[in-house]
Amino acid sequence: MQEWHLGLLRMTAAWVLAAGLSPASAQVGAGGAAGSVHHTEAGFFDIHVCNWPNQPVFLMALFSTTRYKEIGEIEVFDPGNRSLGRLDLRRYRLVLNPGKPEKRVFIANIAVPDKAADGWYSARITMRAGETFSARDYVALGRLPRAGDLIPADGAENVTLPKELKWNAVPGAKYYQVFVKDLWDGERLILTSTMLDKPRLALPPGLLQPGGAYSWRVHARDVNEDPKLGDFNLGSLSAEVKFSVAP
């Protein structure tokens, strides 16, 4: 089996999908109340509208489950019951939480189909034993702008050791999540922020070091763990910003 390292997540999952981050930081498909339309006995389904750098807006469908050995097929449908394709069960992100069963998150990027419409998108989960389950997620199509004017800016060199990261507020976004990598340490992910409701992040003391080189991104989302819209409906990911700190 091939492990697909994704980040976004929630939207940590989103960045990992775009940038190949370590799976240890991501928490995918954890939102939504148990018993909601997103949940089945087989697992959790969600689908987002994603605005990523250097590509057209697309749909990201995911299904997270501890019953991965029992699943034979996961097919996604639009509101008109047209098939949008199947999730590749050979590609997944592994989730390991102490004291809990191993979970796999199957994720697929799907082109927005012609004549796409708002409505209930669905997944049909077929188990190897023949039993089927159905889960739904409401999608309101749109495009959430990407965060801009990130400070420190891309290419900034020898900046004074930052105490915070900040960016312009994104119209339509209510939450943000920030990801920071250490470029001198194999581009290791050193920070995944909590959900933020303001376009700034106070950095923990000692996270960045004099003479260091870092990169960071901002994931914006319209909602967070909504009973109808799932983990989120519209999401965007900023371009990667790289900077160095003065010695």
CSV table of C-alpha atoms in Angstrom, one decimal:
chain,number,residue,atom,x,y,z
A,1,MET,CA,0.0,0.0,0.0
A,2,GLN,CA,1.1,3.5,-0.7
A,3,GLU,CA,0.7,6.2,2.0
A,4,TRP,CA,-0.3,9.5,0.6
A,5,HIS,CA,1.2,12.3,2.7
A,6,LEU,CA,-1.4,15.1,2.8
A,7,GLY,CA,-1.8,18.0,5.0
A,8,LEU,CA,-5.5,19.9,4.9
A,9,LEU,CA,-7.3,19.1,6.0
A,10,ARG,CA,-8.8,19.6,7.8
A,11,MET,CA,-6.7,22.2,6.1
A,12,THR,CA,-3.6,20.9,7.4
A,13,ALA,CA,-4.7,18.2,5.1
A,14,ALA,CA,-5.0,20.7,2.4
A,15,TRP,CA,-1.4,21.9,2.5
A,16,VAL,CA,0.0,18.4,2.8
A,17,LEU,CA,-1.9,17.6,-0.4
A,18,ALA,CA,-0.3,20.6,-2.1
A,19,ALA,CA,3.2,20.4,-0.5
A,20,GLY,CA,3.8,17.0,0.8
A,21,LEU,CA,4.0,17.7,4.5
A,22,SER,CA,4.5,15.2,7.3
A,23,PRO,CA,1.2,13.4,8.1
A,24,ALA,CA,1.8,13.6,11.8
A,25,SER,CA,0.5,17.1,12.0
A,26,ALA,CA,-2.8,16.7,10.2
A,27,GLN,CA,-6.3,15.9,11.5
A,28,VAL,CA,-8.5,15.1,8.6
A,29,GLY,CA,-12.2,14.4,8.7
A,30,ALA,CA,-12.5,14.9,12.4
A,31,GLY,CA,-15.2,17.5,12.2
A,32,GLY,CA,-18.9,17.2,12.3
A,33,ALA,CA,-21.1,15.7,14.9
A,34,ALA,CA,-21.5,12.0,15.2
A,35,GLY,CA,-24.8,11.0,13.6
A,36,SER,CA,-24.7,13.8,11.0
A,37,VAL,CA,-25.2,13.2,7.3
A,38,HIS,CA,-21.4,13.1,7.0
A,39,HIS,CA,-21.0,10.1,9.2
A,40,THR,CA,-21.8,6.5,8.5
A,41,GLU,CA,-21.0,3.2,10.2
A,42,ALA,CA,-18.2,2.9,7.7
A,43,GLY,CA,-16.6,6.4,8.2
A,44,PHE,CA,-16.8,10.1,7.6
A,45,PHE,CA,-17.3,11.9,4.2
A,46,ASP,CA,-16.6,15.5,3.3
A,47,ILE,CA,-16.0,17.4,0.1
A,48,HIS,CA,-14.5,20.9,-0.2
A,49,VAL,CA,-14.1,23.6,-2.9
A,50,CYS,CA,-10.4,24.4,-3.0
A,51,ASN,CA,-8.5,27.4,-4.4
A,52,TRP,CA,-4.9,26.3,-4.5
A,53,PRO,CA,-1.9,28.1,-6.1
A,54,ASN,CA,-1.2,27.5,-9.8
A,55,GLN,CA,-4.3,25.4,-10.6
A,56,PRO,CA,-8.0,25.8,-11.3
A,57,VAL,CA,-10.5,25.6,-8.4
A,58,PHE,CA,-11.2,22.0,-7.7
A,59,LEU,CA,-13.2,19.7,-5.4
A,60,MET,CA,-11.4,17.8,-2.7
A,61,ALA,CA,-13.3,14.7,-1.6
A,62,LEU,CA,-12.2,12.7,1.4
A,63,PHE,CA,-13.4,9.7,3.4
A,64,SER,CA,-11.8,8.8,6.7
A,65,THR,CA,-12.3,5.4,8.3
A,66,THR,CA,-11.0,2.8,10.7
A,67,ARG,CA,-12.7,0.1,8.7
A,68,TYR,CA,-10.4,0.5,5.6
A,69,LYS,CA,-9.8,-3.3,5.4
A,70,GLU,CA,-13.5,-3.9,4.8
A,71,ILE,CA,-14.1,-1.3,2.1
A,72,GLY,CA,-14.3,-2.3,-1.5
A,73,GLU,CA,-15.2,0.9,-3.2
A,74,ILE,CA,-16.0,4.6,-2.6
A,75,GLU,CA,-17.8,6.5,-5.4
A,76,VAL,CA,-18.6,10.2,-5.3
A,77,PHE,CA,-21.7,11.7,-6.9
A,78,ASP,CA,-23.0,15.2,-7.7
A,79,PRO,CA,-26.4,16.5,-6.7
A,80,GLY,CA,-27.8,15.1,-9.9
A,81,ASN,CA,-26.5,11.7,-9.0
A,82,ARG,CA,-23.8,11.8,-11.7
A,83,SER,CA,-20.7,10.0,-10.8
A,84,LEU,CA,-17.6,12.1,-10.2
A,85,GLY,CA,-15.3,9.1,-9.9
A,86,ARG,CA,-14.0,6.8,-7.2
A,87,LEU,CA,-11.5,7.3,-4.5
A,88,ASP,CA,-8.2,5.4,-5.0
A,89,LEU,CA,-8.0,3.0,-2.1
A,90,ARG,CA,-4.3,2.5,-2.7
A,91,ARG,CA,-3.6,6.2,-1.9
A,92,TYR,CA,-4.3,7.3,1.6
A,93,ARG,CA,-3.0,9.3,4.6
A,94,LEU,CA,-2.4,7.4,7.8
A,95,VAL,CA,-3.7,8.8,11.1
A,96,LEU,CA,-2.3,7.3,14.3
A,97,ASN,CA,-3.7,8.6,17.6
A,98,PRO,CA,-2.6,7.0,20.9
A,99,GLY,CA,-5.2,4.6,22.3
A,100,LYS,CA,-7.3,4.8,19.1
A,101,PRO,CA,-7.6,2.4,16.1
A,102,GLU,CA,-5.5,3.2,13.0
A,103,LYS,CA,-7.4,5.4,10.6
A,104,ARG,CA,-6.9,5.9,6.9
A,105,VAL,CA,-8.0,9.0,5.0
A,106,PHE,CA,-8.7,8.5,1.2
A,107,ILE,CA,-8.5,11.8,-0.7
A,108,ALA,CA,-9.1,12.7,-4.3
A,109,ASN,CA,-8.9,16.0,-6.2
A,110,ILE,CA,-11.8,16.2,-8.6
A,111,ALA,CA,-12.2,18.8,-11.4
A,112,VAL,CA,-15.3,20.9,-11.0
A,113,PRO,CA,-17.7,19.3,-13.6
A,114,ASP,CA,-19.5,21.2,-16.4
A,115,LYS,CA,-22.8,22.5,-15.2
A,116,ALA,CA,-21.8,22.0,-11.6
A,117,ALA,CA,-24.5,23.1,-9.1
A,118,ASP,CA,-24.9,23.7,-5.5
A,119,GLY,CA,-26.5,20.9,-3.5
A,120,TRP,CA,-25.9,17.7,-1.7
A,121,TYR,CA,-22.9,15.8,-3.0
A,122,SER,CA,-22.7,12.2,-1.8
A,123,ALA,CA,-20.5,9.2,-1.4
A,124,ARG,CA,-21.6,5.5,-1.8
A,125,ILE,CA,-19.4,3.2,0.3
A,126,THR,CA,-19.5,-0.4,-0.8
A,127,MET,CA,-18.0,-2.9,1.7
A,128,ARG,CA,-16.3,-6.1,0.5
A,129,ALA,CA,-19.1,-8.1,2.1
A,130,GLY,CA,-21.6,-6.3,-0.1
A,131,GLU,CA,-23.2,-3.9,2.4
A,132,THR,CA,-23.5,-0.3,1.2
A,133,PHE,CA,-23.5,3.0,3.1
A,134,SER,CA,-24.3,6.6,1.9
A,135,ALA,CA,-23.0,9.9,3.3
A,136,ARG,CA,-23.7,13.4,2.1
A,137,ASP,CA,-22.1,16.9,2.2
A,138,TYR,CA,-23.7,20.1,1.1
A,139,VAL,CA,-21.6,22.1,-1.3
A,140,ALA,CA,-22.1,25.8,-2.2
A,141,LEU,CA,-19.9,26.4,-5.1
A,142,GLY,CA,-17.6,29.5,-5.1
A,143,ARG,CA,-14.1,30.6,-4.8
A,144,LEU,CA,-12.4,31.8,-1.6
A,145,PRO,CA,-9.6,34.2,-2.3
A,146,ARG,CA,-6.1,33.3,-1.2
A,147,ALA,CA,-4.4,35.2,1.6
A,148,GLY,CA,-2.1,37.9,0.3
A,149,ASP,CA,0.5,40.4,1.5
A,150,LEU,CA,2.1,37.9,3.9
A,151,ILE,CA,4.6,39.5,6.3
A,152,PRO,CA,7.5,38.5,6.3
A,153,ALA,CA,7.2,38.6,2.6
A,154,ASP,CA,8.5,36.1,0.1
A,155,GLY,CA,12.2,36.5,-0.5
A,156,ALA,CA,12.8,38.8,2.5
A,157,GLU,CA,16.3,38.3,3.8
A,158,ASN,CA,17.9,39.0,7.2
A,159,VAL,CA,14.7,40.2,8.7
A,160,THR,CA,14.6,41.1,12.4
A,161,LEU,CA,13.4,38.0,14.3
A,162,PRO,CA,9.6,38.1,13.9
A,163,LYS,CA,7.3,38.0,16.8
A,164,GLU,CA,4.3,37.4,14.6
A,165,LEU,CA,3.2,36.5,11.1
A,166,LYS,CA,0.4,38.5,9.5
A,167,TRP,CA,-1.5,38.8,6.3
A,168,ASN,CA,-4.5,40.6,4.8
A,169,ALA,CA,-7.9,39.4,5.9
A,170,VAL,CA,-9.5,37.2,3.2
A,171,PRO,CA,-13.0,38.2,2.2
A,172,GLY,CA,-15.4,35.4,3.2
A,173,ALA,CA,-13.0,33.7,5.5
A,174,LYS,CA,-13.8,33.2,9.1
A,175,TYR,CA,-10.8,31.0,10.1
A,176,TYR,CA,-7.2,30.6,9.2
A,177,GLN,CA,-4.5,28.0,9.9
A,178,VAL,CA,-0.8,28.7,9.5
A,179,PHE,CA,2.0,26.2,8.6
A,180,VAL,CA,5.7,27.0,9.2
A,181,LYS,CA,8.6,24.9,7.9
A,182,ASP,CA,12.3,25.1,8.8
A,183,LEU,CA,14.2,25.2,5.5
A,184,TRP,CA,17.6,24.4,7.1
A,185,ASP,CA,16.2,21.2,8.6
A,186,GLY,CA,15.0,19.4,5.5
A,187,GLU,CA,11.9,21.6,5.2
A,188,ARG,CA,10.6,20.1,8.4
A,189,LEU,CA,7.2,21.3,9.5
A,190,ILE,CA,7.7,23.1,12.9
A,191,LEU,CA,4.3,24.6,13.4
A,192,THR,CA,0.7,23.9,12.6
A,193,SER,CA,-1.4,26.6,14.3
A,194,THR,CA,-4.8,26.2,15.9
A,195,MET,CA,-7.7,27.8,14.0
A,196,LEU,CA,-7.3,31.5,14.1
A,197,ASP,CA,-10.1,34.1,13.7
A,198,LYS,CA,-7.8,37.0,13.0
A,199,PRO,CA,-5.2,37.4,10.2
A,200,ARG,CA,-2.2,37.1,12.4
A,201,LEU,CA,-0.3,34.6,14.4
A,202,ALA,CA,1.8,35.3,17.5
A,203,LEU,CA,4.9,33.0,17.2
A,204,PRO,CA,5.9,30.9,20.2
A,205,PRO,CA,9.1,32.2,21.7
A,206,GLY,CA,12.1,30.2,20.4
A,207,LEU,CA,10.3,28.8,17.4
A,208,LEU,CA,12.4,30.8,14.9
A,209,GLN,CA,16.1,31.3,15.4
A,210,PRO,CA,18.6,34.0,14.4
A,211,GLY,CA,20.2,33.0,11.1
A,212,GLY,CA,17.4,30.6,10.3
A,213,ALA,CA,15.5,30.2,7.0
A,214,TYR,CA,11.8,29.4,7.0
A,215,SER,CA,8.7,29.2,4.8
A,216,TRP,CA,5.1,29.6,5.7
A,217,ARG,CA,1.6,29.4,4.2
A,218,VAL,CA,-1.9,30.3,5.2
A,219,HIS,CA,-5.0,28.2,4.7
A,220,ALA,CA,-8.2,30.1,4.9
A,221,ARG,CA,-11.7,28.6,5.3
A,222,ASP,CA,-15.2,29.9,5.4
A,223,VAL,CA,-16.5,27.7,8.2
A,224,ASN,CA,-15.2,25.2,10.7
A,225,GLU,CA,-16.9,21.8,11.5
A,226,ASP,CA,-20.3,22.9,10.3
A,227,PRO,CA,-23.1,20.3,10.6
A,228,LYS,CA,-24.3,20.9,7.0
A,229,LEU,CA,-21.1,22.0,5.2
A,230,GLY,CA,-18.7,19.6,7.0
A,231,ASP,CA,-15.1,20.6,8.1
A,232,PHE,CA,-15.4,23.5,5.7
A,233,ASN,CA,-17.0,24.4,2.3
A,234,LEU,CA,-14.7,26.9,0.7
A,235,GLY,CA,-11.0,26.8,1.3
A,236,SER,CA,-7.9,28.5,-0.1
A,237,LEU,CA,-4.2,28.0,0.3
A,238,SER,CA,-1.7,30.9,-0.1
A,239,ALA,CA,1.5,30.6,-2.1
A,240,GLU,CA,4.5,29.5,-0.1
A,241,VAL,CA,6.5,32.4,1.4
A,242,LYS,CA,10.2,32.0,2.1
A,243,PHE,CA,12.4,34.3,4.3
A,244,SER,CA,15.5,34.4,6.3
A,245,VAL,CA,16.2,35.8,9.8
A,246,ALA,CA,19.2,38.0,10.6
A,247,PRO,CA,22.0,36.4,12.5
